[in-house]
């Protein structure tokens, strides 16, 4: 059975006023300074600077790393001290609360890739997934052309089993290197079969048991002109059907046998606007930041679309994007149940 219709959210249902953390944060900062960890630690860094929606509040502590050993060190330090943390890639596929995020955000900018034996591509998790797909096509390696327009980094693509135009990560992934964070923090390899891939999900998303460090993909040789032409056709399709305004990509997963965008459009909400947030007039499963939108306005619009589709078609729409930060529990329940 699908979700019951819920009352629309009101502005006073947003997150509580942000309060400065206390001794726990000071202790964490002191320990990291003493350990000499790589990267500049910033306080109250606006996440609107680091996410594709260009909205959302600050995070208590923020650090950007370019070396894998620094990423591991920050995760280990936070985990050991019991300080809340999360890794951020390209900042896509997320909606950050207006009041912001508690704890530490580690931006993974570890980048690099290499070909092994012509058929295996090894890639660091901080690499742009779309950029990687385009480079491979240009160099005559097929298998990732479908990803040439997917925003974000490789790590997020693996966690979410990103896909488009009939392709997905699960189709071409061979194995990943993970930093396990349940119990003892340690690195290990996992095959694609171990990751429990499903439609836009994996065990890495549902269990949050590890951080992707790198991944290996199966690729094959093909004429670069053929691959580049394929990428250009996909680019042209995206230009015609997807908005350029700030967004998080597709907001909802497609329900079985249908498309979320079609259902929202059929419910009469294509182009609908609420404050600075809008359901795109190009693609109804894209909710854009049309003009200085707040995260709450986007959330209200998402709820309106979800309820309208349920009321008209009795079709349940589940979020593909993730709410992160200090959201009021009533908002989470309205959008994810």
CSV table of C-alpha atoms in Angstrom, one decimal:
chain,number,residue,atom,x,y,z
A,1,UNK,CA,0.0,0.0,0.0
A,2,UNK,CA,1.3,3.5,-0.8
A,3,UNK,CA,1.8,6.4,1.5
A,4,UNK,CA,-1.3,8.1,3.0
A,5,UNK,CA,-1.7,11.8,2.0
A,6,UNK,CA,0.0,14.1,4.5
A,7,UNK,CA,-0.5,17.8,5.3
A,8,UNK,CA,1.7,20.2,3.5
A,9,UNK,CA,4.7,21.4,5.4
A,10,UNK,CA,4.7,24.9,6.8
A,11,UNK,CA,7.8,27.1,7.2
A,12,UNK,CA,7.6,26.7,11.0
A,13,UNK,CA,8.0,23.0,10.6
A,14,UNK,CA,11.7,23.4,9.5
A,15,UNK,CA,14.8,22.6,11.5
A,16,UNK,CA,15.3,24.2,14.9
A,17,UNK,CA,17.6,27.1,15.4
A,18,UNK,CA,21.2,26.1,14.9
A,19,UNK,CA,23.2,25.9,18.2
A,20,UNK,CA,27.0,26.0,18.4
A,21,UNK,CA,28.4,22.6,19.4
A,22,UNK,CA,30.4,22.4,22.5
A,23,UNK,CA,33.1,20.2,24.1
A,24,UNK,CA,32.8,17.4,21.6
A,25,UNK,CA,33.8,19.6,18.7
A,26,UNK,CA,36.6,21.3,20.6
A,27,UNK,CA,38.0,17.9,21.6
A,28,UNK,CA,37.8,16.7,18.0
A,29,UNK,CA,39.6,19.8,16.7
A,30,UNK,CA,42.3,19.6,19.3
A,31,UNK,CA,42.9,15.9,18.5
A,32,UNK,CA,43.1,16.5,14.7
A,33,UNK,CA,45.5,19.4,15.1
A,34,UNK,CA,47.7,17.3,17.3
A,35,UNK,CA,47.6,14.4,14.8
A,36,UNK,CA,48.6,16.8,11.9
A,37,UNK,CA,46.0,15.4,9.5
A,38,UNK,CA,46.2,16.7,5.9
A,39,UNK,CA,43.8,19.2,4.6
A,40,UNK,CA,42.5,22.6,6.0
A,41,UNK,CA,39.7,22.2,8.5
A,42,UNK,CA,37.0,24.8,8.1
A,43,UNK,CA,34.2,25.7,10.6
A,44,UNK,CA,30.6,26.5,9.6
A,45,UNK,CA,31.4,26.0,5.9
A,46,UNK,CA,28.2,26.6,3.7
A,47,UNK,CA,27.4,23.3,1.9
A,48,UNK,CA,25.6,25.4,-0.7
A,49,UNK,CA,29.1,25.9,-2.1
A,50,UNK,CA,29.6,22.2,-2.5
A,51,UNK,CA,26.3,20.7,-3.6
A,52,UNK,CA,24.6,20.8,-7.0
A,53,UNK,CA,21.4,22.3,-5.6
A,54,UNK,CA,23.3,25.4,-4.5
A,55,UNK,CA,21.3,25.6,-1.3
A,56,UNK,CA,21.4,24.3,2.3
A,57,UNK,CA,23.1,25.4,5.5
A,58,UNK,CA,26.6,25.1,6.9
A,59,UNK,CA,28.3,22.0,8.3
A,60,UNK,CA,30.1,22.3,11.7
A,61,UNK,CA,33.4,21.1,10.3
A,62,UNK,CA,34.5,20.6,6.7
A,63,UNK,CA,37.7,19.3,5.2
A,64,UNK,CA,38.7,18.6,1.6
A,65,UNK,CA,41.3,15.8,0.9
A,66,UNK,CA,43.2,14.9,-2.2
A,67,UNK,CA,45.1,11.9,-0.9
A,68,UNK,CA,43.6,8.6,0.0
A,69,UNK,CA,45.7,8.3,3.2
A,70,UNK,CA,44.3,11.6,4.4
A,71,UNK,CA,40.7,10.5,3.8
A,72,UNK,CA,41.3,7.3,5.8
A,73,UNK,CA,43.0,9.3,8.6
A,74,UNK,CA,40.0,11.7,8.9
A,75,UNK,CA,37.5,8.9,8.9
A,76,UNK,CA,39.5,6.9,11.5
A,77,UNK,CA,39.9,10.0,13.7
A,78,UNK,CA,36.2,10.8,13.7
A,79,UNK,CA,35.1,7.2,14.2
A,80,UNK,CA,37.5,6.7,17.0
A,81,UNK,CA,36.3,9.8,18.9
A,82,UNK,CA,32.7,9.1,18.2
A,83,UNK,CA,32.3,12.4,16.2
A,84,UNK,CA,29.6,12.3,13.5
A,85,UNK,CA,31.0,12.3,10.0
A,86,UNK,CA,30.1,11.7,6.3
A,87,UNK,CA,32.0,11.7,3.1
A,88,UNK,CA,30.9,14.0,0.3
A,89,UNK,CA,31.7,13.5,-3.4
A,90,UNK,CA,30.2,15.8,-6.0
A,91,UNK,CA,27.4,17.0,-3.8
A,92,UNK,CA,24.8,15.6,-6.2
A,93,UNK,CA,21.7,13.5,-5.3
A,94,UNK,CA,21.4,15.3,-1.9
A,95,UNK,CA,19.1,17.9,-0.3
A,96,UNK,CA,20.9,19.7,2.6
A,97,UNK,CA,18.7,21.1,5.4
A,98,UNK,CA,18.6,24.9,5.7
A,99,UNK,CA,19.9,24.7,9.2
A,100,UNK,CA,22.8,22.6,8.0
A,101,UNK,CA,24.6,19.5,9.1
A,102,UNK,CA,26.1,18.4,12.4
A,103,UNK,CA,29.6,17.0,12.6
A,104,UNK,CA,32.3,16.6,10.0
A,105,UNK,CA,31.9,16.5,6.2
A,106,UNK,CA,35.0,15.1,4.3
A,107,UNK,CA,35.0,16.1,0.6
A,108,UNK,CA,36.7,13.3,-1.3
A,109,UNK,CA,38.8,14.9,-4.1
A,110,UNK,CA,41.1,11.8,-4.6
A,111,UNK,CA,41.4,11.5,-8.3
A,112,UNK,CA,43.2,9.2,-10.7
A,113,UNK,CA,42.6,6.3,-13.0
A,114,UNK,CA,44.6,3.7,-14.9
A,115,UNK,CA,44.0,1.0,-17.4
A,116,UNK,CA,45.2,-2.5,-16.6
A,117,UNK,CA,45.6,-5.1,-19.3
A,118,UNK,CA,43.4,-3.1,-21.7
A,119,UNK,CA,40.2,-4.6,-20.2
A,120,UNK,CA,40.2,-3.3,-16.6
A,121,UNK,CA,39.8,0.4,-15.6
A,122,UNK,CA,40.8,1.3,-12.0
A,123,UNK,CA,39.4,4.6,-10.7
A,124,UNK,CA,39.7,6.6,-7.5
A,125,UNK,CA,36.4,7.4,-5.9
A,126,UNK,CA,36.8,11.2,-6.2
A,127,UNK,CA,36.9,11.2,-10.0
A,128,UNK,CA,34.1,12.9,-11.9
A,129,UNK,CA,32.0,10.0,-13.3
A,130,UNK,CA,30.8,11.9,-16.4
A,131,UNK,CA,34.4,13.2,-17.1
A,132,UNK,CA,35.7,9.6,-16.8
A,133,UNK,CA,33.1,8.3,-19.3
A,134,UNK,CA,34.0,11.0,-21.8
A,135,UNK,CA,37.7,10.4,-21.5
A,136,UNK,CA,37.2,6.7,-22.0
A,137,UNK,CA,35.0,7.3,-25.1
A,138,UNK,CA,37.6,9.7,-26.6
A,139,UNK,CA,40.4,7.1,-26.0
A,140,UNK,CA,38.4,4.3,-27.5
A,141,UNK,CA,37.2,2.3,-24.5
A,142,UNK,CA,33.5,1.4,-24.4
A,143,UNK,CA,31.3,0.5,-21.5
A,144,UNK,CA,30.7,3.8,-19.8
A,145,UNK,CA,29.2,6.0,-22.5
A,146,UNK,CA,25.8,6.0,-20.8
A,147,UNK,CA,27.4,7.8,-17.8
A,148,UNK,CA,28.7,10.7,-19.9
A,149,UNK,CA,26.0,13.0,-18.4
A,150,UNK,CA,25.7,11.7,-14.8
A,151,UNK,CA,26.8,14.3,-12.3
A,152,UNK,CA,28.9,13.6,-9.2
A,153,UNK,CA,31.8,11.4,-8.5
A,154,UNK,CA,32.5,7.7,-8.9
A,155,UNK,CA,32.1,6.9,-5.2
A,156,UNK,CA,28.6,8.2,-5.2
A,157,UNK,CA,27.8,6.5,-8.4
A,158,UNK,CA,28.8,3.1,-7.0
A,159,UNK,CA,26.9,3.6,-3.7
A,160,UNK,CA,23.7,4.6,-5.6
A,161,UNK,CA,24.1,2.2,-8.5
A,162,UNK,CA,23.8,5.2,-10.9
A,163,UNK,CA,22.4,4.5,-14.3
A,164,UNK,CA,21.0,6.0,-17.5
A,165,UNK,CA,19.9,5.0,-21.0
A,166,UNK,CA,19.8,1.3,-20.1
A,167,UNK,CA,23.2,1.2,-18.4
A,168,UNK,CA,24.2,1.1,-14.8
A,169,UNK,CA,27.2,0.7,-12.5
A,170,UNK,CA,26.2,-2.8,-11.6
A,171,UNK,CA,26.6,-3.8,-15.3
A,172,UNK,CA,30.2,-2.9,-15.6
A,173,UNK,CA,31.7,-3.0,-12.1
A,174,UNK,CA,34.1,-5.8,-11.2
A,175,UNK,CA,35.2,-4.9,-7.7
A,176,UNK,CA,35.6,-2.1,-5.2
A,177,UNK,CA,38.1,-1.2,-2.5
A,178,UNK,CA,36.3,-0.2,0.6
A,179,UNK,CA,37.2,1.4,3.9
A,180,UNK,CA,35.1,-0.7,6.4
A,181,UNK,CA,33.8,1.4,9.3
A,182,UNK,CA,31.8,-1.2,11.2
A,183,UNK,CA,33.9,-2.4,14.1
A,184,UNK,CA,37.6,-2.2,13.2
A,185,UNK,CA,38.4,0.4,10.5
A,186,UNK,CA,40.2,-1.5,7.7
A,187,UNK,CA,40.4,-1.7,4.0
A,188,UNK,CA,39.1,-4.6,2.0
A,189,UNK,CA,38.0,-5.6,-1.5
A,190,UNK,CA,34.5,-6.5,-2.4
A,191,UNK,CA,33.2,-8.0,-5.7
A,192,UNK,CA,30.2,-6.5,-7.4
A,193,UNK,CA,28.1,-9.5,-6.4
A,194,UNK,CA,28.8,-8.7,-2.7
A,195,UNK,CA,27.3,-5.2,-2.9
A,196,UNK,CA,23.7,-6.2,-3.3
A,197,UNK,CA,22.9,-3.9,-6.2
A,198,UNK,CA,19.3,-3.0,-6.9
A,199,UNK,CA,17.6,-0.2,-8.7
A,200,UNK,CA,19.5,3.0,-7.6
A,201,UNK,CA,20.7,1.3,-4.4
A,202,UNK,CA,23.2,-1.0,-2.9
A,203,UNK,CA,24.2,-2.4,0.5
A,204,UNK,CA,26.6,0.5,0.8
A,205,UNK,CA,23.6,2.9,0.7
A,206,UNK,CA,21.3,0.9,2.9
A,207,UNK,CA,23.8,-0.3,5.5
A,208,UNK,CA,26.4,2.5,5.3
A,209,UNK,CA,29.0,-0.1,6.2
A,210,UNK,CA,31.9,1.4,4.2
A,211,UNK,CA,33.5,4.2,2.2
A,212,UNK,CA,34.4,3.6,-1.4
A,213,UNK,CA,38.1,4.2,-2.1
A,214,UNK,CA,38.3,3.0,-5.7
A,215,UNK,CA,36.6,0.8,-8.2
A,216,UNK,CA,37.5,-1.4,-11.1
A,217,UNK,CA,35.3,-1.5,-14.3
A,218,UNK,CA,35.3,-3.9,-17.3
A,219,UNK,CA,35.9,-2.0,-20.5
A,220,UNK,CA,36.5,-3.0,-24.1
A,221,UNK,CA,38.1,-1.5,-27.2
A,222,UNK,CA,36.0,0.3,-29.8
A,223,UNK,CA,36.5,3.0,-32.5
A,224,UNK,CA,36.7,6.4,-30.7
A,225,UNK,CA,34.6,8.0,-33.5
A,226,UNK,CA,31.8,5.6,-32.9
A,227,UNK,CA,31.9,6.1,-29.1
A,228,UNK,CA,32.2,9.9,-29.4
A,229,UNK,CA,29.2,10.0,-31.7
A,230,UNK,CA,27.2,7.9,-29.2
A,231,UNK,CA,28.1,10.4,-26.4
A,232,UNK,CA,27.1,13.3,-28.6
A,233,UNK,CA,23.7,11.7,-29.2
A,234,UNK,CA,23.2,11.3,-25.5
A,235,UNK,CA,24.3,14.9,-24.9
A,236,UNK,CA,21.8,16.2,-27.4
A,237,UNK,CA,19.0,14.2,-25.8
A,238,UNK,CA,19.9,15.7,-22.4
A,239,UNK,CA,20.0,19.2,-23.7
A,240,UNK,CA,16.4,18.8,-25.0
A,241,UNK,CA,15.0,17.0,-22.0
A,242,UNK,CA,16.8,18.1,-18.8
A,243,UNK,CA,17.0,21.5,-17.2
A,244,UNK,CA,20.3,23.4,-16.7
A,245,UNK,CA,19.2,25.2,-13.5
A,246,UNK,CA,20.7,23.9,-10.2
A,247,UNK,CA,19.1,20.6,-9.1
A,248,UNK,CA,19.9,17.2,-7.7
A,249,UNK,CA,19.0,15.2,-10.8
A,250,UNK,CA,16.0,12.9,-10.6
A,251,UNK,CA,14.2,13.4,-7.3
A,252,UNK,CA,12.2,10.2,-7.4
A,253,UNK,CA,12.9,6.6,-8.4
A,254,UNK,CA,10.7,5.4,-11.2
A,255,UNK,CA,8.0,3.1,-9.9
A,256,UNK,CA,7.7,-0.4,-11.5
A,257,UNK,CA,6.3,-0.1,-15.0
A,258,UNK,CA,6.1,3.7,-15.1
A,259,UNK,CA,8.1,6.9,-14.9
A,260,UNK,CA,8.0,9.4,-12.0
A,261,UNK,CA,8.2,12.3,-14.4
A,262,UNK,CA,5.2,11.1,-16.5
A,263,UNK,CA,3.1,10.6,-13.3
A,264,UNK,CA,3.9,14.1,-11.9
A,265,UNK,CA,3.2,15.7,-15.3
A,266,UNK,CA,-0.1,13.7,-15.6
A,267,UNK,CA,-1.0,15.0,-12.1
A,268,UNK,CA,-0.8,18.5,-13.5
A,269,UNK,CA,2.3,19.7,-11.7
A,270,UNK,CA,4.9,20.1,-14.4
A,271,UNK,CA,6.2,23.7,-14.0
A,272,UNK,CA,4.6,24.1,-10.6
A,273,UNK,CA,6.4,26.6,-8.4
A,274,UNK,CA,6.7,27.2,-4.7
A,275,UNK,CA,8.8,30.1,-3.6
A,276,UNK,CA,12.2,29.7,-5.3
A,277,UNK,CA,11.7,26.0,-6.0
A,278,UNK,CA,10.1,24.7,-9.2
A,279,UNK,CA,9.2,21.4,-10.9
A,280,UNK,CA,11.0,21.8,-14.2
A,281,UNK,CA,9.0,22.5,-17.3
A,282,UNK,CA,11.4,20.3,-19.2
A,283,UNK,CA,11.3,17.2,-17.0
A,284,UNK,CA,8.8,16.8,-14.2
A,285,UNK,CA,11.2,14.6,-12.1
A,286,UNK,CA,13.6,17.4,-11.8
A,287,UNK,CA,12.9,19.9,-9.0
A,288,UNK,CA,15.1,23.0,-9.6
A,289,UNK,CA,16.4,25.9,-7.6
A,290,UNK,CA,14.8,28.5,-9.9
A,291,UNK,CA,15.6,31.5,-7.7
A,292,UNK,CA,17.3,31.4,-4.3
A,293,UNK,CA,15.2,28.5,-3.1
A,294,UNK,CA,15.4,27.1,0.4
A,295,UNK,CA,15.7,23.5,1.1
A,296,UNK,CA,12.3,23.6,2.9
A,297,UNK,CA,10.6,25.0,-0.3
A,298,UNK,CA,12.1,22.1,-2.3
A,299,UNK,CA,10.9,19.6,0.4
A,300,UNK,CA,7.4,21.2,0.3
A,301,UNK,CA,7.2,20.9,-3.4
A,302,UNK,CA,8.4,17.3,-3.3
A,303,UNK,CA,5.7,16.4,-0.8
A,304,UNK,CA,3.1,18.2,-3.0
A,305,UNK,CA,4.1,16.1,-6.0
A,306,UNK,CA,4.3,12.9,-4.0
A,307,UNK,CA,0.8,13.4,-2.5
A,308,UNK,CA,-0.8,14.4,-5.9
A,309,UNK,CA,0.5,11.3,-7.6
A,310,UNK,CA,-0.7,9.1,-4.8
A,311,UNK,CA,-4.1,10.7,-4.7
A,312,UNK,CA,-4.7,10.5,-8.5
A,313,UNK,CA,-3.0,7.3,-9.4
A,314,UNK,CA,-2.4,5.4,-6.1
A,315,UNK,CA,1.3,5.2,-7.2
A,316,UNK,CA,4.0,5.5,-4.6
A,317,UNK,CA,7.0,7.6,-5.4
A,318,UNK,CA,10.1,6.9,-3.4
A,319,UNK,CA,13.0,9.4,-3.1
A,320,UNK,CA,16.1,8.9,-5.1
A,321,UNK,CA,17.8,11.8,-3.5
A,322,UNK,CA,18.9,11.8,0.1
A,323,UNK,CA,17.9,14.3,2.8
A,324,UNK,CA,21.0,15.2,4.9
A,325,UNK,CA,21.4,17.4,7.9
A,326,UNK,CA,19.2,18.6,10.7
A,327,UNK,CA,15.7,18.1,9.3
A,328,UNK,CA,12.6,18.1,11.5
A,329,UNK,CA,11.4,14.5,11.9
A,330,UNK,CA,8.0,15.4,10.6
A,331,UNK,CA,9.6,16.4,7.3
A,332,UNK,CA,11.5,13.1,7.0
A,333,UNK,CA,8.4,11.1,7.7
A,334,UNK,CA,6.4,13.0,5.2
A,335,UNK,CA,8.9,12.4,2.4
A,336,UNK,CA,10.3,8.9,3.0
A,337,UNK,CA,7.4,6.9,4.4
